[in-house]
Tab-separated table of C-alpha atoms in Angstrom:
chain	number	residue	atom	x	y	z
A	1	MET	CA	-55.382	3.043	-45.038
A	2	ALA	CA	-55.157	0.725	-47.998
A	3	ILE	CA	-51.601	1.700	-48.682
A	4	GLU	CA	-49.114	0.139	-46.434
A	5	ARG	CA	-46.674	2.362	-44.731
A	6	GLN	CA	-43.340	2.416	-47.012
A	7	ARG	CA	-39.836	0.991	-45.220
A	8	VAL	CA	-36.588	2.117	-46.246
A	9	ILE	CA	-34.128	-0.003	-47.324
A	10	GLU	CA	-31.635	-1.355	-44.603
A	11	GLN	CA	-27.875	-2.373	-45.169
A	12	ASP	CA	-27.401	-6.226	-44.221
A	13	LYS	CA	-26.914	-6.511	-40.594
A	14	MET	CA	-23.760	-8.813	-40.712
A	15	GLN	CA	-22.128	-6.319	-43.280
A	16	ARG	CA	-22.857	-3.324	-41.403
A	17	ARG	CA	-21.066	-4.541	-38.355
A	18	GLN	CA	-17.907	-3.900	-40.324
A	19	ASN	CA	-18.263	-0.258	-41.533
A	20	PHE	CA	-19.839	3.191	-40.702
A	21	ASP	CA	-21.988	3.674	-43.506
A	22	PRO	CA	-25.512	4.726	-43.114
A	23	VAL	CA	-27.548	1.992	-41.981
A	24	GLU	CA	-30.641	2.970	-43.837
A	25	SER	CA	-30.891	4.435	-47.277
A	26	ASN	CA	-33.459	7.061	-48.626
A	27	LEU	CA	-37.306	6.229	-49.585
A	28	THR	CA	-37.172	5.566	-53.408
A	29	GLU	CA	-39.173	8.472	-55.852
A	30	GLU	CA	-42.272	5.851	-56.008
A	31	GLN	CA	-42.491	5.145	-52.355
A	32	VAL	CA	-41.982	8.828	-51.350
A	33	LYS	CA	-45.188	9.265	-53.580
A	34	LEU	CA	-47.033	6.385	-51.990
A	35	GLU	CA	-46.327	7.584	-48.474
A	36	ALA	CA	-47.367	11.183	-48.906
A	37	SER	CA	-50.494	9.918	-50.444
A	38	ARG	CA	-51.262	8.557	-47.030
A	39	CYS	CA	-51.776	11.588	-45.393
A	40	LEU	CA	-55.152	12.473	-44.521
A	41	ASN	CA	-54.490	16.423	-44.400
A	42	CYS	CA	-55.918	16.988	-41.346
A	43	LYS	CA	-57.835	20.105	-40.465
A	44	ASN	CA	-56.166	20.120	-37.222
A	45	PRO	CA	-53.217	18.568	-37.776
A	46	ARG	CA	-51.743	17.138	-34.519
A	47	CYS	CA	-48.641	16.309	-35.887
A	48	VAL	CA	-47.742	19.715	-35.951
A	49	GLN	CA	-48.436	20.223	-32.707
A	50	GLY	CA	-46.195	17.318	-31.746
A	51	CYS	CA	-43.435	19.193	-33.459
A	52	PRO	CA	-40.949	21.382	-31.311
A	53	VAL	CA	-40.466	23.567	-34.343
A	54	ASN	CA	-43.705	23.758	-35.440
A	55	ILE	CA	-42.813	22.493	-39.311
A	56	GLN	CA	-46.001	22.769	-41.445
A	57	ILE	CA	-46.167	18.942	-42.030
A	58	PRO	CA	-49.278	18.641	-43.920
A	59	GLN	CA	-48.555	21.746	-46.259
A	60	PHE	CA	-45.106	20.186	-47.217
A	61	ILE	CA	-46.633	16.452	-47.746
A	62	GLN	CA	-48.960	18.012	-49.605
A	63	ALA	CA	-46.668	19.778	-51.804
A	64	ILE	CA	-44.661	16.057	-52.473
A	65	LYS	CA	-48.307	15.019	-53.322
A	66	GLU	CA	-48.470	17.755	-55.895
A	67	GLY	CA	-44.822	16.988	-57.768
A	68	ASN	CA	-43.330	20.308	-56.263
A	69	LEU	CA	-40.665	18.839	-54.293
A	70	GLU	CA	-38.723	22.394	-54.163
A	71	LYS	CA	-41.870	23.929	-52.654
A	72	ALA	CA	-42.024	20.861	-49.910
A	73	GLY	CA	-38.518	22.151	-49.115
A	74	GLU	CA	-39.258	25.763	-48.670
A	75	ILE	CA	-41.854	24.925	-46.165
A	76	ILE	CA	-39.957	22.918	-44.089
A	77	ARG	CA	-37.075	25.470	-44.331
A	78	GLU	CA	-39.398	28.034	-42.964
A	79	THR	CA	-38.817	26.758	-39.429
A	80	SER	CA	-36.296	24.308	-39.465
A	81	MET	CA	-32.672	24.305	-41.637
A	82	LEU	CA	-31.874	20.975	-40.644
A	83	PRO	CA	-34.539	18.507	-42.521
A	84	SER	CA	-32.006	16.230	-43.257
A	85	VAL	CA	-30.700	16.006	-39.972
A	86	CYS	CA	-33.860	15.884	-38.346
A	87	GLY	CA	-35.352	13.262	-40.635
A	88	ARG	CA	-32.527	11.069	-39.509
A	89	VAL	CA	-32.040	11.441	-35.850
A	90	CYS	CA	-35.224	12.777	-34.072
A	91	PRO	CA	-37.701	10.805	-31.885
A	92	GLN	CA	-40.695	10.915	-34.642
A	93	GLU	CA	-42.475	8.222	-32.907
A	94	ARG	CA	-42.679	10.011	-29.728
A	95	GLN	CA	-43.571	13.608	-31.653
A	96	CYS	CA	-44.505	14.262	-35.178
A	97	GLU	CA	-45.409	10.489	-35.831
A	98	GLY	CA	-46.442	9.902	-32.462
A	99	ASN	CA	-49.339	12.004	-32.687
A	100	CYS	CA	-50.293	11.008	-36.626
A	101	ILE	CA	-54.330	9.925	-36.449
A	102	LEU	CA	-53.336	7.274	-38.921
A	103	GLY	CA	-51.346	5.712	-35.995
A	104	ILE	CA	-54.333	4.897	-33.717
A	105	LYS	CA	-55.723	2.090	-35.758
A	106	GLY	CA	-52.367	1.490	-38.067
A	107	SER	CA	-49.122	3.052	-38.897
A	108	PRO	CA	-48.502	6.752	-38.741
A	109	VAL	CA	-47.206	8.454	-41.744
A	110	ALA	CA	-43.572	8.098	-42.161
A	111	ILE	CA	-43.103	11.761	-41.676
A	112	GLY	CA	-39.424	11.566	-40.831
A	113	ALA	CA	-38.674	9.681	-43.647
A	114	LEU	CA	-40.301	12.105	-46.070
A	115	GLU	CA	-38.170	15.118	-44.298
A	116	ARG	CA	-35.351	13.299	-45.003
A	117	TYR	CA	-35.795	12.922	-48.259
A	118	VAL	CA	-36.876	16.111	-49.206
A	119	GLY	CA	-34.083	17.805	-47.564
A	120	ASP	CA	-31.353	15.388	-49.393
A	121	ASN	CA	-33.137	16.437	-52.771
A	122	THR	CA	-33.866	19.848	-52.701
A	123	LYS	CA	-31.635	22.919	-52.240
A	124	ALA	CA	-31.912	25.783	-49.500
A	125	ASP	CA	-32.683	29.320	-51.007
A	126	MET	CA	-30.736	31.984	-49.713
A	127	PRO	CA	-33.237	34.393	-48.279
A	128	GLU	CA	-32.798	38.290	-48.967
A	129	ILE	CA	-30.888	39.490	-45.806
A	130	LYS	CA	-31.168	43.394	-44.943
A	131	PRO	CA	-28.536	44.220	-42.725
A	132	SER	CA	-30.141	45.420	-38.967
A	133	GLY	CA	-27.053	46.707	-37.315
A	134	LYS	CA	-26.926	44.458	-34.386
A	135	LYS	CA	-24.728	41.562	-33.457
A	136	VAL	CA	-25.579	38.226	-31.964
A	137	ALA	CA	-22.891	35.925	-30.209
A	138	VAL	CA	-24.144	32.425	-30.425
A	139	VAL	CA	-21.933	30.224	-28.466
A	140	GLY	CA	-21.928	26.420	-29.372
A	141	SER	CA	-22.734	24.901	-32.991
A	142	GLY	CA	-24.905	22.404	-31.868
A	143	CYS	CA	-28.794	21.921	-33.003
A	144	ALA	CA	-29.652	24.914	-30.545
A	145	GLY	CA	-26.880	26.983	-31.923
A	146	ILE	CA	-27.203	26.369	-35.527
A	147	THR	CA	-31.088	26.925	-35.498
A	148	ALA	CA	-30.702	30.398	-33.575
A	149	ALA	CA	-27.965	31.597	-35.863
A	150	ALA	CA	-30.201	30.702	-39.140
A	151	ASP	CA	-33.487	32.628	-37.641
A	152	LEU	CA	-31.628	35.330	-36.501
A	153	ARG	CA	-29.293	35.707	-39.648
A	154	LYS	CA	-32.758	35.899	-41.575
A	155	GLU	CA	-33.528	38.827	-39.733
A	156	GLY	CA	-30.504	40.803	-40.701
A	157	HIS	CA	-28.239	40.387	-37.529
A	158	GLU	CA	-24.530	39.613	-37.767
A	159	VAL	CA	-24.168	36.514	-36.495
A	160	VAL	CA	-21.023	34.894	-35.270
A	161	VAL	CA	-20.729	31.327	-33.596
A	162	PHE	CA	-18.050	30.103	-31.348
A	163	GLU	CA	-17.112	26.400	-30.924
A	164	ALA	CA	-14.706	24.970	-28.282
A	165	LEU	CA	-13.782	22.178	-30.657
A	166	HIS	CA	-12.068	21.976	-34.152
A	167	LYS	CA	-15.013	20.976	-36.277
A	168	LEU	CA	-18.611	22.324	-36.407
A	169	GLY	CA	-21.810	20.610	-35.147
A	170	GLY	CA	-21.671	20.086	-31.703
A	171	VAL	CA	-23.226	16.604	-30.500
A	172	LEU	CA	-24.286	15.997	-34.112
A	173	ARG	CA	-20.820	15.431	-35.107
A	174	TYR	CA	-18.955	13.910	-31.972
A	175	GLY	CA	-21.661	12.466	-30.459
A	176	ILE	CA	-23.834	10.905	-33.108
A	177	PRO	CA	-22.421	8.245	-35.202
A	178	PRO	CA	-22.039	8.503	-39.079
A	179	PHE	CA	-24.041	5.207	-39.732
A	180	ARG	CA	-26.942	7.248	-38.098
A	181	LEU	CA	-26.045	10.732	-39.327
A	182	PRO	CA	-23.405	10.835	-42.455
A	183	ARG	CA	-21.052	13.911	-42.275
A	184	THR	CA	-21.531	14.625	-45.658
A	185	VAL	CA	-25.269	15.820	-44.584
A	186	LEU	CA	-24.186	17.641	-41.213
A	187	ASP	CA	-21.621	19.535	-43.508
A	188	ARG	CA	-24.166	20.437	-46.033
A	189	GLU	CA	-26.427	21.615	-43.372
A	190	ILE	CA	-23.848	23.778	-42.238
A	191	THR	CA	-22.730	25.129	-45.471
A	192	ASN	CA	-25.966	26.565	-46.406
A	193	LEU	CA	-25.438	28.560	-42.642
A	194	LYS	CA	-22.220	29.891	-44.140
A	195	GLN	CA	-23.683	31.102	-47.434
A	196	MET	CA	-26.479	32.756	-45.444
A	197	GLY	CA	-23.292	35.023	-43.942
A	198	VAL	CA	-23.025	33.198	-40.377
A	199	LYS	CA	-19.727	33.321	-39.394
A	200	PHE	CA	-18.120	30.601	-37.615
A	201	HIS	CA	-14.760	30.383	-35.072
A	202	THR	CA	-13.565	27.199	-33.980
A	203	ASN	CA	-10.916	26.198	-31.379
A	204	VAL	CA	-12.599	28.982	-29.089
A	205	ILE	CA	-13.640	28.368	-25.965
A	206	VAL	CA	-16.239	30.521	-24.454
A	207	GLY	CA	-14.963	31.527	-20.525
A	208	LYS	CA	-11.349	30.733	-21.354
A	209	SER	CA	-10.157	31.768	-24.712
A	210	ILE	CA	-12.536	34.615	-24.477
A	211	THR	CA	-15.318	35.666	-21.879
A	212	LEU	CA	-18.954	36.671	-21.639
A	213	LYS	CA	-17.652	40.533	-20.499
A	214	GLN	CA	-15.318	40.460	-23.335
A	215	LEU	CA	-17.817	39.535	-25.769
A	216	LYS	CA	-20.230	42.052	-24.507
A	217	GLU	CA	-17.121	44.834	-24.849
A	218	ASP	CA	-16.545	43.498	-28.469
A	219	GLY	CA	-19.957	44.713	-29.512
A	220	PHE	CA	-22.366	41.973	-29.027
A	221	ASP	CA	-25.712	43.036	-28.489
A	222	ALA	CA	-26.857	39.703	-27.046
A	223	ILE	CA	-25.213	36.374	-26.426
A	224	PHE	CA	-26.988	32.833	-26.708
A	225	ILE	CA	-25.052	30.138	-24.710
A	226	CYS	CA	-25.945	26.642	-26.229
A	227	SER	CA	-22.486	25.124	-25.258
A	228	GLY	CA	-24.102	21.538	-24.671
A	229	ALA	CA	-23.842	19.102	-21.732
A	230	GLY	CA	-20.183	17.564	-22.208
A	231	LEU	CA	-19.572	16.595	-18.480
A	232	PRO	CA	-19.959	12.762	-18.220
A	233	LYS	CA	-21.875	11.149	-15.266
A	234	MET	CA	-20.280	8.434	-14.026
A	235	LEU	CA	-20.952	4.894	-11.799
A	236	HIS	CA	-19.269	6.298	-8.529
A	237	VAL	CA	-18.262	2.645	-7.592
A	238	PRO	CA	-14.674	1.433	-6.737
A	239	GLY	CA	-12.616	0.575	-9.613
A	240	GLU	CA	-13.977	3.333	-12.074
A	241	ASN	CA	-10.396	4.978	-12.576
A	242	LEU	CA	-9.078	1.833	-13.974
A	243	ASN	CA	-7.593	1.666	-17.474
A	244	GLY	CA	-10.320	0.414	-19.878
A	245	VAL	CA	-12.918	2.649	-18.314
A	246	PHE	CA	-14.430	5.386	-20.644
A	247	SER	CA	-17.663	7.746	-20.575
A	248	ALA	CA	-19.673	7.129	-23.446
A	249	ASN	CA	-18.755	11.168	-24.375
A	250	GLU	CA	-14.837	10.116	-24.434
A	251	PHE	CA	-15.364	7.067	-26.285
A	252	LEU	CA	-17.908	8.411	-29.025
A	253	THR	CA	-15.947	11.617	-29.183
A	254	ARG	CA	-12.556	9.727	-29.835
A	255	VAL	CA	-14.099	7.489	-32.580
A	256	ASN	CA	-16.381	9.963	-34.182
A	257	LEU	CA	-14.023	12.952	-34.527
A	258	MET	CA	-10.640	11.963	-33.950
A	259	HIS	CA	-10.804	8.418	-35.889
A	260	ALA	CA	-9.441	6.593	-32.869
A	261	GLY	CA	-11.124	3.366	-34.417
A	262	GLN	CA	-8.713	3.295	-37.156
A	263	PRO	CA	-5.006	1.669	-36.734
A	264	ASP	CA	-3.319	4.696	-38.196
A	265	SER	CA	-5.168	7.160	-36.039
A	266	PRO	CA	-2.531	9.526	-34.022
A	267	THR	CA	-4.523	8.647	-30.694
A	268	PRO	CA	-5.888	5.092	-31.538
A	269	LEU	CA	-8.040	3.029	-29.187
A	270	LYS	CA	-7.123	0.074	-27.491
A	271	VAL	CA	-9.699	-2.367	-28.607
A	272	GLY	CA	-10.237	-5.272	-26.260
A	273	LYS	CA	-12.789	-8.285	-26.619
A	274	LYS	CA	-15.287	-7.802	-24.360
A	275	ALA	CA	-17.192	-4.463	-23.811
A	276	ALA	CA	-20.160	-3.479	-21.209
A	277	ILE	CA	-21.950	-0.702	-21.754
A	278	PHE	CA	-24.302	1.000	-18.635
A	279	GLY	CA	-27.298	2.662	-19.673
A	280	GLY	CA	-30.223	2.184	-21.951
A	281	GLY	CA	-30.603	5.833	-23.934
A	282	ASN	CA	-29.822	6.581	-27.502
A	283	VAL	CA	-25.983	7.194	-26.208
A	284	ALA	CA	-25.861	3.706	-24.925
A	285	MET	CA	-27.078	2.438	-28.177
A	286	ASP	CA	-24.623	4.589	-30.074
A	287	ALA	CA	-21.491	3.690	-27.916
A	288	ALA	CA	-22.730	-0.019	-27.963
A	289	ARG	CA	-23.157	0.075	-32.146
A	290	THR	CA	-19.800	1.850	-32.460
A	291	ALA	CA	-18.148	-0.572	-30.295
A	292	VAL	CA	-18.975	-3.570	-32.531
A	293	ARG	CA	-17.596	-1.497	-35.474
A	294	VAL	CA	-14.187	-0.930	-34.089
A	295	GLY	CA	-13.966	-4.362	-33.250
A	296	PHE	CA	-14.911	-5.630	-29.756
A	297	GLU	CA	-15.880	-9.352	-30.211
A	298	GLU	CA	-18.528	-8.966	-27.954
A	299	VAL	CA	-20.952	-6.025	-26.937
A	300	TYR	CA	-23.323	-5.649	-23.644
A	301	ILE	CA	-25.689	-3.319	-22.602
A	302	ILE	CA	-26.461	-3.619	-19.022
A	303	TYR	CA	-29.359	-1.868	-17.600
A	304	ARG	CA	-30.788	-1.677	-14.416
A	305	ARG	CA	-34.514	-2.017	-15.264
A	306	THR	CA	-36.197	-4.372	-17.943
A	307	GLU	CA	-36.601	-3.709	-21.480
A	308	LYS	CA	-40.117	-2.315	-21.019
A	309	GLU	CA	-38.293	0.880	-19.472
A	310	LEU	CA	-35.391	1.585	-21.981
A	311	PRO	CA	-35.539	5.160	-23.035
A	312	ALA	CA	-33.866	4.865	-26.321
A	313	ARG	CA	-35.498	4.773	-29.626
A	314	LEU	CA	-37.043	1.208	-30.386
A	315	GLU	CA	-35.336	1.604	-33.918
A	316	GLU	CA	-31.963	1.951	-31.957
A	317	ILE	CA	-32.714	-0.598	-29.758
A	318	ARG	CA	-33.596	-2.883	-33.249
A	319	HIS	CA	-30.695	-2.327	-34.847
A	320	ALA	CA	-28.336	-2.680	-31.860
A	321	LYS	CA	-29.810	-6.194	-31.409
A	322	GLU	CA	-29.406	-7.177	-34.840
A	323	GLU	CA	-26.013	-6.131	-35.342
A	324	GLY	CA	-24.712	-8.584	-32.252
A	325	VAL	CA	-25.797	-6.219	-29.126
A	326	VAL	CA	-26.374	-8.488	-26.290
A	327	PHE	CA	-28.894	-6.773	-23.596
A	328	LYS	CA	-28.451	-7.799	-19.933
A	329	PHE	CA	-31.493	-6.257	-18.040
A	330	LEU	CA	-31.892	-5.888	-14.188
A	331	TYR	CA	-28.306	-5.804	-13.435
A	332	ALA	CA	-26.166	-2.667	-11.778
A	333	PRO	CA	-22.432	-2.194	-11.322
A	334	LYS	CA	-21.278	-2.634	-8.030
A	335	GLU	CA	-17.649	-2.678	-8.612
A	336	ILE	CA	-15.205	-2.734	-11.298
A	337	ILE	CA	-12.417	-5.363	-10.998
A	338	GLY	CA	-9.099	-4.546	-12.087
A	339	GLU	CA	-5.596	-6.200	-12.863
A	340	ASP	CA	-2.314	-4.440	-13.311
A	341	GLY	CA	-3.946	-1.479	-13.363
A	342	TYR	CA	-6.537	-2.487	-16.383
A	343	VAL	CA	-10.229	-3.764	-16.416
A	344	LYS	CA	-10.586	-7.486	-15.890
A	345	ALA	CA	-14.366	-8.098	-14.660
A	346	VAL	CA	-17.373	-6.223	-12.980
A	347	ASP	CA	-19.383	-7.325	-10.133
A	348	LEU	CA	-23.110	-6.830	-10.845
A	349	GLU	CA	-25.593	-6.653	-8.319
A	350	VAL	CA	-28.836	-8.690	-9.410
A	351	MET	CA	-32.017	-6.022	-9.331
A	352	GLU	CA	-35.940	-6.214	-9.237
A	353	LEU	CA	-38.334	-3.545	-9.770
A	354	GLY	CA	-39.893	-2.033	-6.894
A	355	GLU	CA	-42.365	0.963	-6.388
A	356	PRO	CA	-42.416	3.763	-8.900
A	357	ASP	CA	-39.868	6.641	-8.393
A	358	GLU	CA	-40.149	10.546	-9.269
A	359	SER	CA	-39.837	9.834	-12.992
A	360	GLY	CA	-43.052	7.243	-13.035
A	361	ARG	CA	-41.158	4.325	-13.688
A	362	ARG	CA	-40.500	1.306	-11.051
A	363	LYS	CA	-37.552	2.089	-9.140
A	364	PRO	CA	-34.853	-1.005	-9.366
A	365	VAL	CA	-33.973	-2.434	-6.239
A	366	SER	CA	-30.922	-4.637	-5.316
A	367	THR	CA	-32.008	-8.466	-4.509
A	368	GLY	CA	-28.705	-8.819	-2.481
A	369	LYS	CA	-27.140	-11.317	-5.116
A	370	ILE	CA	-23.631	-10.521	-6.907
A	371	GLU	CA	-22.762	-12.260	-10.323
A	372	ARG	CA	-19.007	-11.359	-11.613
A	373	MET	CA	-18.725	-10.528	-15.134
A	374	GLU	CA	-15.359	-10.898	-17.254
A	375	LEU	CA	-14.324	-8.305	-19.510
A	376	ASP	CA	-12.019	-5.602	-20.613
A	377	THR	CA	-13.718	-2.385	-21.223
A	378	VAL	CA	-16.685	-0.341	-19.397
A	379	ILE	CA	-18.491	2.436	-21.041
A	380	VAL	CA	-20.455	4.821	-19.019
A	381	ALA	CA	-23.552	6.243	-20.828
A	382	LEU	CA	-25.655	7.774	-17.871
A	383	GLY	CA	-25.836	11.000	-19.240
A	384	THR	CA	-23.836	14.373	-19.230
A	385	GLY	CA	-24.121	17.620	-17.080
A	386	PRO	CA	-23.110	20.881	-18.081
A	387	ASN	CA	-19.501	21.812	-17.775
A	388	PRO	CA	-19.473	24.982	-15.387
A	389	ILE	CA	-16.514	26.940	-17.428
A	390	ILE	CA	-18.653	29.682	-18.808
A	391	GLN	CA	-20.814	30.327	-15.343
A	392	ARG	CA	-17.367	30.129	-13.475
A	393	SER	CA	-15.659	32.965	-15.615
A	394	ALA	CA	-18.686	35.079	-15.682
A	395	GLU	CA	-19.177	34.701	-11.948
A	396	ALA	CA	-15.219	35.946	-11.852
A	397	GLU	CA	-15.963	39.059	-13.708
A	398	GLY	CA	-19.151	39.957	-12.097
A	399	LEU	CA	-21.699	38.512	-14.263
A	400	GLU	CA	-23.441	35.850	-12.384
A	401	ILE	CA	-25.845	33.368	-14.223
A	402	ILE	CA	-28.119	31.643	-11.941
A	403	THR	CA	-28.161	27.874	-12.364
A	404	ASP	CA	-30.094	25.140	-10.806
A	405	LYS	CA	-28.625	22.697	-8.243
A	406	ARG	CA	-27.524	20.668	-11.037
A	407	GLY	CA	-25.389	23.250	-12.296
A	408	TYR	CA	-27.886	23.782	-15.580
A	409	ILE	CA	-28.188	27.396	-16.293
A	410	THR	CA	-32.022	28.722	-15.281
A	411	VAL	CA	-33.730	30.220	-18.244
A	412	ASP	CA	-37.578	31.700	-18.681
A	413	GLY	CA	-39.224	28.569	-20.265
A	414	GLU	CA	-40.846	31.117	-23.452
A	415	THR	CA	-37.598	33.388	-24.117
A	416	ARG	CA	-34.637	31.356	-22.975
A	417	CYS	CA	-33.370	34.190	-21.290
A	418	THR	CA	-30.970	34.409	-18.343
A	419	ASN	CA	-31.030	36.312	-15.304
A	420	ILE	CA	-28.925	38.659	-17.587
A	421	PRO	CA	-31.189	40.623	-19.678
A	422	THR	CA	-29.007	40.224	-22.671
A	423	VAL	CA	-27.568	36.454	-22.000
A	424	TYR	CA	-29.723	33.851	-23.325
A	425	ALA	CA	-29.303	29.875	-22.764
A	426	GLY	CA	-30.619	26.993	-24.655
A	427	GLY	CA	-30.144	23.320	-25.563
A	428	ASP	CA	-28.360	20.740	-23.357
A	429	VAL	CA	-27.034	23.484	-21.131
A	430	ALA	CA	-30.481	24.616	-19.968
A	431	PRO	CA	-32.640	21.658	-20.939
A	432	VAL	CA	-36.733	22.200	-20.783
A	433	GLY	CA	-38.035	18.593	-21.508
A	434	GLU	CA	-36.361	15.907	-23.256
A	435	SER	CA	-32.930	16.154	-24.377
A	436	ASN	CA	-32.694	15.553	-28.186
A	437	ALA	CA	-31.691	17.200	-31.216
A	438	ILE	CA	-35.206	18.695	-32.048
A	439	ASN	CA	-36.231	19.860	-28.753
A	440	ALA	CA	-32.902	21.697	-28.603
A	441	MET	CA	-33.819	23.520	-32.133
A	442	GLY	CA	-37.229	24.271	-30.556
A	443	ALA	CA	-35.201	26.198	-27.797
A	444	GLY	CA	-32.657	27.535	-30.342
A	445	LYS	CA	-35.975	29.111	-32.065
A	446	LYS	CA	-37.460	30.613	-28.912
A	447	ALA	CA	-34.050	32.488	-27.997
A	448	ALA	CA	-34.036	33.870	-31.448
A	449	LYS	CA	-37.397	35.260	-31.412
A	450	ALA	CA	-36.818	36.519	-28.160
A	451	ILE	CA	-33.425	37.969	-29.217
A	452	ASN	CA	-35.050	39.580	-32.186
A	453	ASP	CA	-37.612	41.133	-30.136
A	454	LEU	CA	-34.882	42.521	-27.872
A	455	LEU	CA	-32.962	43.826	-30.541
A	456	LYS	CA	-35.907	45.286	-32.672
């Protein structure tokens, strides 16, 4: 407790508004040693219980204490092939670090920073693989898909990953900006899988380019659907079809994947002066901070509850504020006003908090007051739903996949098996619990275990 939690160095808040370089640097070697020394090596490690993929946290930190960084990397990669990714984007404050005993009276061990350092400074050992003669298709190359592919390949199965877009990584590439997750880091993690023998096919839309029935006919013994949730949820208010209204999915994909923020882009983004982002999660923060970097003069986060209820990570909220994003709380969109087909303003309902709703948070209630805010761009970050293309094409071929009323694929909570015995689903297309990178990885691990048990 006498040693303070070590802090990473952050890029100057004014400088980082102008670039997409990483905001945070790694801890130094000396800081890593100091931070590792803070771990109590508990007999009943609550941090491990809080990790959806059960990384043996005290063990890898102990290896750091012993000066054996390679061993620390081996311990992490026994359960996670994405240490550099998870160390950057996982909500540690609600999971491993949130369960750390040191956090009861002080600051928890900086587990995420240590994991990131180990991931960045060690190489993945390629396991010895004995061919099983079995073949598995993985639909999607995001967190769940990459994790399942790695675990299945370790068991000797031939693994083929089908990605709809032209680059691999799923939401890690098109959704999370490079100032949070550098592309070199993501590319390195994917290269490790390629070296293991995992095969990747891009520009393949399962449900259109190829169907589930065709995959079965092509000899795949099992299929894991982890195609994400790419269908944006919109505001459903008048004026939503005006030019200048984007879903956060479209906005982030165009900037992150298609470089639309650059003037020489073949698909450039029309950058106005004043943008409003509706929503309060991490995607809203990513969209707001990206809007700052592509050149909007004023960027606002508009949220219908108070700051206390914001679901985004505290770190992301702090970074957004430092970068000049203005937060307007207790406002909800009533109507988007246009002129000549383009966004000119938005009418906002002034809200107040009433009784708790089904989520346990106090429900926002309209006061009846309306305020008009002039702007030229609206970005909607209210979440996403699953694209039904796979389910519909399967149904047309007599393979009906059961979904819930919102369109998410229904799965067994432990195995992630659908109603079709050899078809599994996980990640945002079949969410169980909070939707984030590490939970998607947890789903990938559970599906891989169940598929391996099936194939054995």
